[in-house]
């Protein structure tokens, strides 16, 4: 027959499971490489692959929901302020650059390029959990900016 666990044993088990989950999450956030992978942008229009090169982190656009224009040709970086770059396809652009691991869960001192407006912004990335990051682009100081939540692609 089944034996009932004493009340205090059940509480102990719950505490053990919660502590183990918290420790696992915390150790994942401690890893400098925790953001490496493919991330879906908040709008769902693109996927960015974040990778490490040397001691810095970069991101490259690897998928677009609509990669082609009305004529069926690859969408170009037509709004880039550098006229020489306006003929390059958006798919494949390195849009995250030079991030450094600052502390557990935070990558700073990077730049983000937005092909939708052709602008380049300062940026920081915060790991909220193993499958969610906040990407904050800003001008000058972090208070003047916009945050997007990206989710990890499986």
PDB file of C-alpha atoms in Angstrom:
ATOM      1  CA  UNK A   1       0.000   0.000   0.000  1.00  0.00           C
ATOM      2  CA  UNK A   2       0.964   3.656  -0.304  1.00  0.00           C
ATOM      3  CA  UNK A   3       2.374   5.542   2.663  1.00  0.00           C
ATOM      4  CA  UNK A   4       1.617   9.198   3.047  1.00  0.00           C
ATOM      5  CA  UNK A   5       4.644  11.434   3.345  1.00  0.00           C
ATOM      6  CA  UNK A   6       4.728  13.538   6.458  1.00  0.00           C
ATOM      7  CA  UNK A   7       3.790  17.175   5.824  1.00  0.00           C
ATOM      8  CA  UNK A   8       7.323  18.415   6.608  1.00  0.00           C
ATOM      9  CA  UNK A   9       8.828  15.963   4.058  1.00  0.00           C
ATOM     10  CA  UNK A  10       6.600  17.343   1.309  1.00  0.00           C
ATOM     11  CA  UNK A  11       7.625  20.923   2.145  1.00  0.00           C
ATOM     12  CA  UNK A  12      11.282  19.852   2.155  1.00  0.00           C
ATOM     13  CA  UNK A  13      10.868  18.260  -1.277  1.00  0.00           C
ATOM     14  CA  UNK A  14       9.243  21.415  -2.679  1.00  0.00           C
ATOM     15  CA  UNK A  15      12.052  23.574  -1.268  1.00  0.00           C
ATOM     16  CA  UNK A  16      14.677  21.215  -2.738  1.00  0.00           C
ATOM     17  CA  UNK A  17      13.098  21.297  -6.216  1.00  0.00           C
ATOM     18  CA  UNK A  18      12.706  25.101  -6.148  1.00  0.00           C
ATOM     19  CA  UNK A  19      16.291  25.597  -4.952  1.00  0.00           C
ATOM     20  CA  UNK A  20      17.621  23.256  -7.642  1.00  0.00           C
ATOM     21  CA  UNK A  21      15.671  25.086 -10.372  1.00  0.00           C
ATOM     22  CA  UNK A  22      16.900  28.480  -9.123  1.00  0.00           C
ATOM     23  CA  UNK A  23      20.505  27.235  -8.988  1.00  0.00           C
ATOM     24  CA  UNK A  24      20.279  25.850 -12.532  1.00  0.00           C
ATOM     25  CA  UNK A  25      18.820  29.129 -13.823  1.00  0.00           C
ATOM     26  CA  UNK A  26      21.432  31.172 -11.984  1.00  0.00           C
ATOM     27  CA  UNK A  27      24.307  29.033 -13.291  1.00  0.00           C
ATOM     28  CA  UNK A  28      22.975  29.407 -16.843  1.00  0.00           C
ATOM     29  CA  UNK A  29      22.905  33.201 -16.401  1.00  0.00           C
ATOM     30  CA  UNK A  30      26.493  33.140 -15.083  1.00  0.00           C
ATOM     31  CA  UNK A  31      27.884  31.753 -18.328  1.00  0.00           C
ATOM     32  CA  UNK A  32      29.361  34.380 -20.653  1.00  0.00           C
ATOM     33  CA  UNK A  33      28.129  32.258 -23.576  1.00  0.00           C
ATOM     34  CA  UNK A  34      24.516  32.020 -22.342  1.00  0.00           C
ATOM     35  CA  UNK A  35      23.285  34.308 -25.156  1.00  0.00           C
ATOM     36  CA  UNK A  36      24.901  32.254 -27.922  1.00  0.00           C
ATOM     37  CA  UNK A  37      22.210  30.813 -30.186  1.00  0.00           C
ATOM     38  CA  UNK A  38      19.423  31.822 -32.546  1.00  0.00           C
ATOM     39  CA  UNK A  39      16.864  34.375 -31.306  1.00  0.00           C
ATOM     40  CA  UNK A  40      13.498  35.401 -32.759  1.00  0.00           C
ATOM     41  CA  UNK A  41      12.988  39.160 -32.701  1.00  0.00           C
ATOM     42  CA  UNK A  42      10.013  40.618 -30.846  1.00  0.00           C
ATOM     43  CA  UNK A  43       8.160  41.379 -34.094  1.00  0.00           C
ATOM     44  CA  UNK A  44       8.729  37.835 -35.341  1.00  0.00           C
ATOM     45  CA  UNK A  45      10.035  39.251 -38.635  1.00  0.00           C
ATOM     46  CA  UNK A  46      13.550  37.901 -38.205  1.00  0.00           C
ATOM     47  CA  UNK A  47      15.957  35.563 -36.471  1.00  0.00           C
ATOM     48  CA  UNK A  48      19.385  36.674 -35.285  1.00  0.00           C
ATOM     49  CA  UNK A  49      22.191  34.233 -34.570  1.00  0.00           C
ATOM     50  CA  UNK A  50      24.334  35.465 -31.673  1.00  0.00           C
ATOM     51  CA  UNK A  51      27.865  34.090 -31.670  1.00  0.00           C
ATOM     52  CA  UNK A  52      31.180  34.679 -29.969  1.00  0.00           C
ATOM     53  CA  UNK A  53      34.220  35.921 -31.859  1.00  0.00           C
ATOM     54  CA  UNK A  54      37.319  36.290 -29.705  1.00  0.00           C
ATOM     55  CA  UNK A  55      36.104  37.797 -26.435  1.00  0.00           C
ATOM     56  CA  UNK A  56      33.165  39.691 -27.981  1.00  0.00           C
ATOM     57  CA  UNK A  57      29.661  38.758 -29.096  1.00  0.00           C
ATOM     58  CA  UNK A  58      28.030  39.498 -32.437  1.00  0.00           C
ATOM     59  CA  UNK A  59      24.683  38.801 -34.083  1.00  0.00           C
ATOM     60  CA  UNK A  60      23.824  38.094 -37.692  1.00  0.00           C
ATOM     61  CA  UNK A  61      20.402  38.121 -39.378  1.00  0.00           C
ATOM     62  CA  UNK A  62      19.917  34.494 -40.480  1.00  0.00           C
ATOM     63  CA  UNK A  63      16.190  34.390 -41.303  1.00  0.00           C
ATOM     64  CA  UNK A  64      13.564  36.873 -42.461  1.00  0.00           C
ATOM     65  CA  UNK A  65       9.823  36.282 -42.622  1.00  0.00           C
ATOM     66  CA  UNK A  66       9.791  38.261 -45.886  1.00  0.00           C
ATOM     67  CA  UNK A  67      13.313  38.082 -47.343  1.00  0.00           C
ATOM     68  CA  UNK A  68      12.282  39.298 -50.797  1.00  0.00           C
ATOM     69  CA  UNK A  69      10.782  42.513 -52.134  1.00  0.00           C
ATOM     70  CA  UNK A  70       7.711  42.827 -54.403  1.00  0.00           C
ATOM     71  CA  UNK A  71       9.813  41.854 -57.449  1.00  0.00           C
ATOM     72  CA  UNK A  72      11.002  38.658 -55.745  1.00  0.00           C
ATOM     73  CA  UNK A  73      14.537  39.970 -55.232  1.00  0.00           C
ATOM     74  CA  UNK A  74      16.309  39.926 -51.848  1.00  0.00           C
ATOM     75  CA  UNK A  75      15.452  42.957 -49.703  1.00  0.00           C
ATOM     76  CA  UNK A  76      18.358  45.376 -49.612  1.00  0.00           C
ATOM     77  CA  UNK A  77      19.807  47.593 -46.896  1.00  0.00           C
ATOM     78  CA  UNK A  78      18.416  50.597 -48.787  1.00  0.00           C
ATOM     79  CA  UNK A  79      18.151  52.939 -45.778  1.00  0.00           C
ATOM     80  CA  UNK A  80      21.795  52.634 -44.705  1.00  0.00           C
ATOM     81  CA  UNK A  81      23.432  56.057 -44.381  1.00  0.00           C
ATOM     82  CA  UNK A  82      26.518  54.595 -46.085  1.00  0.00           C
ATOM     83  CA  UNK A  83      25.499  54.606 -49.760  1.00  0.00           C
ATOM     84  CA  UNK A  84      28.043  51.867 -50.566  1.00  0.00           C
ATOM     85  CA  UNK A  85      26.151  49.442 -48.294  1.00  0.00           C
ATOM     86  CA  UNK A  86      22.681  50.076 -49.731  1.00  0.00           C
ATOM     87  CA  UNK A  87      22.988  47.262 -52.265  1.00  0.00           C
ATOM     88  CA  UNK A  88      23.761  44.526 -49.717  1.00  0.00           C
ATOM     89  CA  UNK A  89      20.985  42.073 -48.806  1.00  0.00           C
ATOM     90  CA  UNK A  90      19.507  42.448 -45.316  1.00  0.00           C
ATOM     91  CA  UNK A  91      19.696  38.681 -44.859  1.00  0.00           C
ATOM     92  CA  UNK A  92      23.218  38.030 -43.596  1.00  0.00           C
ATOM     93  CA  UNK A  93      23.889  41.493 -42.101  1.00  0.00           C
ATOM     94  CA  UNK A  94      25.813  41.518 -38.834  1.00  0.00           C
ATOM     95  CA  UNK A  95      23.435  43.748 -36.872  1.00  0.00           C
ATOM     96  CA  UNK A  96      24.829  43.168 -33.339  1.00  0.00           C
ATOM     97  CA  UNK A  97      28.480  44.063 -32.769  1.00  0.00           C
ATOM     98  CA  UNK A  98      31.172  44.202 -30.098  1.00  0.00           C
ATOM     99  CA  UNK A  99      29.247  43.118 -26.996  1.00  0.00           C
ATOM    100  CA  UNK A 100      31.283  42.197 -23.940  1.00  0.00           C
ATOM    101  CA  UNK A 101      30.178  40.069 -21.023  1.00  0.00           C
ATOM    102  CA  UNK A 102      29.895  42.596 -18.161  1.00  0.00           C
ATOM    103  CA  UNK A 103      28.473  40.425 -15.381  1.00  0.00           C
ATOM    104  CA  UNK A 104      26.114  37.464 -15.051  1.00  0.00           C
ATOM    105  CA  UNK A 105      23.104  38.094 -17.286  1.00  0.00           C
ATOM    106  CA  UNK A 106      24.432  41.328 -18.863  1.00  0.00           C
ATOM    107  CA  UNK A 107      26.327  42.095 -22.089  1.00  0.00           C
ATOM    108  CA  UNK A 108      27.270  45.736 -22.713  1.00  0.00           C
ATOM    109  CA  UNK A 109      29.205  48.181 -24.873  1.00  0.00           C
ATOM    110  CA  UNK A 110      27.728  46.796 -28.079  1.00  0.00           C
ATOM    111  CA  UNK A 111      26.023  48.311 -31.077  1.00  0.00           C
ATOM    112  CA  UNK A 112      22.825  47.335 -32.871  1.00  0.00           C
ATOM    113  CA  UNK A 113      22.054  48.205 -36.476  1.00  0.00           C
ATOM    114  CA  UNK A 114      18.400  48.521 -37.473  1.00  0.00           C
ATOM    115  CA  UNK A 115      17.965  48.004 -41.235  1.00  0.00           C
ATOM    116  CA  UNK A 116      14.360  49.254 -40.981  1.00  0.00           C
ATOM    117  CA  UNK A 117      15.575  52.813 -40.341  1.00  0.00           C
ATOM    118  CA  UNK A 118      19.239  52.533 -41.351  1.00  0.00           C
ATOM    119  CA  UNK A 119      20.418  53.673 -37.905  1.00  0.00           C
ATOM    120  CA  UNK A 120      23.089  52.312 -35.586  1.00  0.00           C
ATOM    121  CA  UNK A 121      22.520  52.503 -31.813  1.00  0.00           C
ATOM    122  CA  UNK A 122      24.358  51.738 -28.594  1.00  0.00           C
ATOM    123  CA  UNK A 123      22.975  48.553 -27.097  1.00  0.00           C
ATOM    124  CA  UNK A 124      22.973  46.223 -24.119  1.00  0.00           C
ATOM    125  CA  UNK A 125      21.545  42.727 -23.777  1.00  0.00           C
ATOM    126  CA  UNK A 126      20.054  41.308 -20.584  1.00  0.00           C
ATOM    127  CA  UNK A 127      19.375  37.597 -20.190  1.00  0.00           C
ATOM    128  CA  UNK A 128      16.010  37.302 -18.419  1.00  0.00           C
ATOM    129  CA  UNK A 129      15.944  33.504 -18.481  1.00  0.00           C
ATOM    130  CA  UNK A 130      17.624  30.853 -20.667  1.00  0.00           C
ATOM    131  CA  UNK A 131      15.093  31.463 -23.465  1.00  0.00           C
ATOM    132  CA  UNK A 132      14.460  35.209 -23.245  1.00  0.00           C
ATOM    133  CA  UNK A 133      16.676  38.270 -23.688  1.00  0.00           C
ATOM    134  CA  UNK A 134      15.977  41.982 -23.529  1.00  0.00           C
ATOM    135  CA  UNK A 135      17.758  43.897 -26.270  1.00  0.00           C
ATOM    136  CA  UNK A 136      17.895  47.621 -25.463  1.00  0.00           C
ATOM    137  CA  UNK A 137      18.989  50.038 -28.180  1.00  0.00           C
ATOM    138  CA  UNK A 138      19.592  53.619 -27.117  1.00  0.00           C
ATOM    139  CA  UNK A 139      21.069  56.990 -27.979  1.00  0.00           C
ATOM    140  CA  UNK A 140      23.551  58.375 -25.480  1.00  0.00           C
ATOM    141  CA  UNK A 141      22.304  56.916 -22.203  1.00  0.00           C
ATOM    142  CA  UNK A 142      20.222  53.800 -21.669  1.00  0.00           C
ATOM    143  CA  UNK A 143      17.236  55.839 -20.413  1.00  0.00           C
ATOM    144  CA  UNK A 144      16.651  57.155 -23.941  1.00  0.00           C
ATOM    145  CA  UNK A 145      15.930  54.012 -25.888  1.00  0.00           C
ATOM    146  CA  UNK A 146      13.723  51.078 -26.692  1.00  0.00           C
ATOM    147  CA  UNK A 147      13.715  47.517 -25.380  1.00  0.00           C
ATOM    148  CA  UNK A 148      12.658  44.454 -27.328  1.00  0.00           C
ATOM    149  CA  UNK A 149      12.211  40.965 -25.906  1.00  0.00           C
ATOM    150  CA  UNK A 150      13.655  38.225 -28.093  1.00  0.00           C
ATOM    151  CA  UNK A 151      12.983  34.514 -27.589  1.00  0.00           C
ATOM    152  CA  UNK A 152      15.353  31.633 -28.227  1.00  0.00           C
ATOM    153  CA  UNK A 153      14.606  29.460 -31.246  1.00  0.00           C
ATOM    154  CA  UNK A 154      14.736  25.751 -30.553  1.00  0.00           C
TER     155      UNK A 154
END
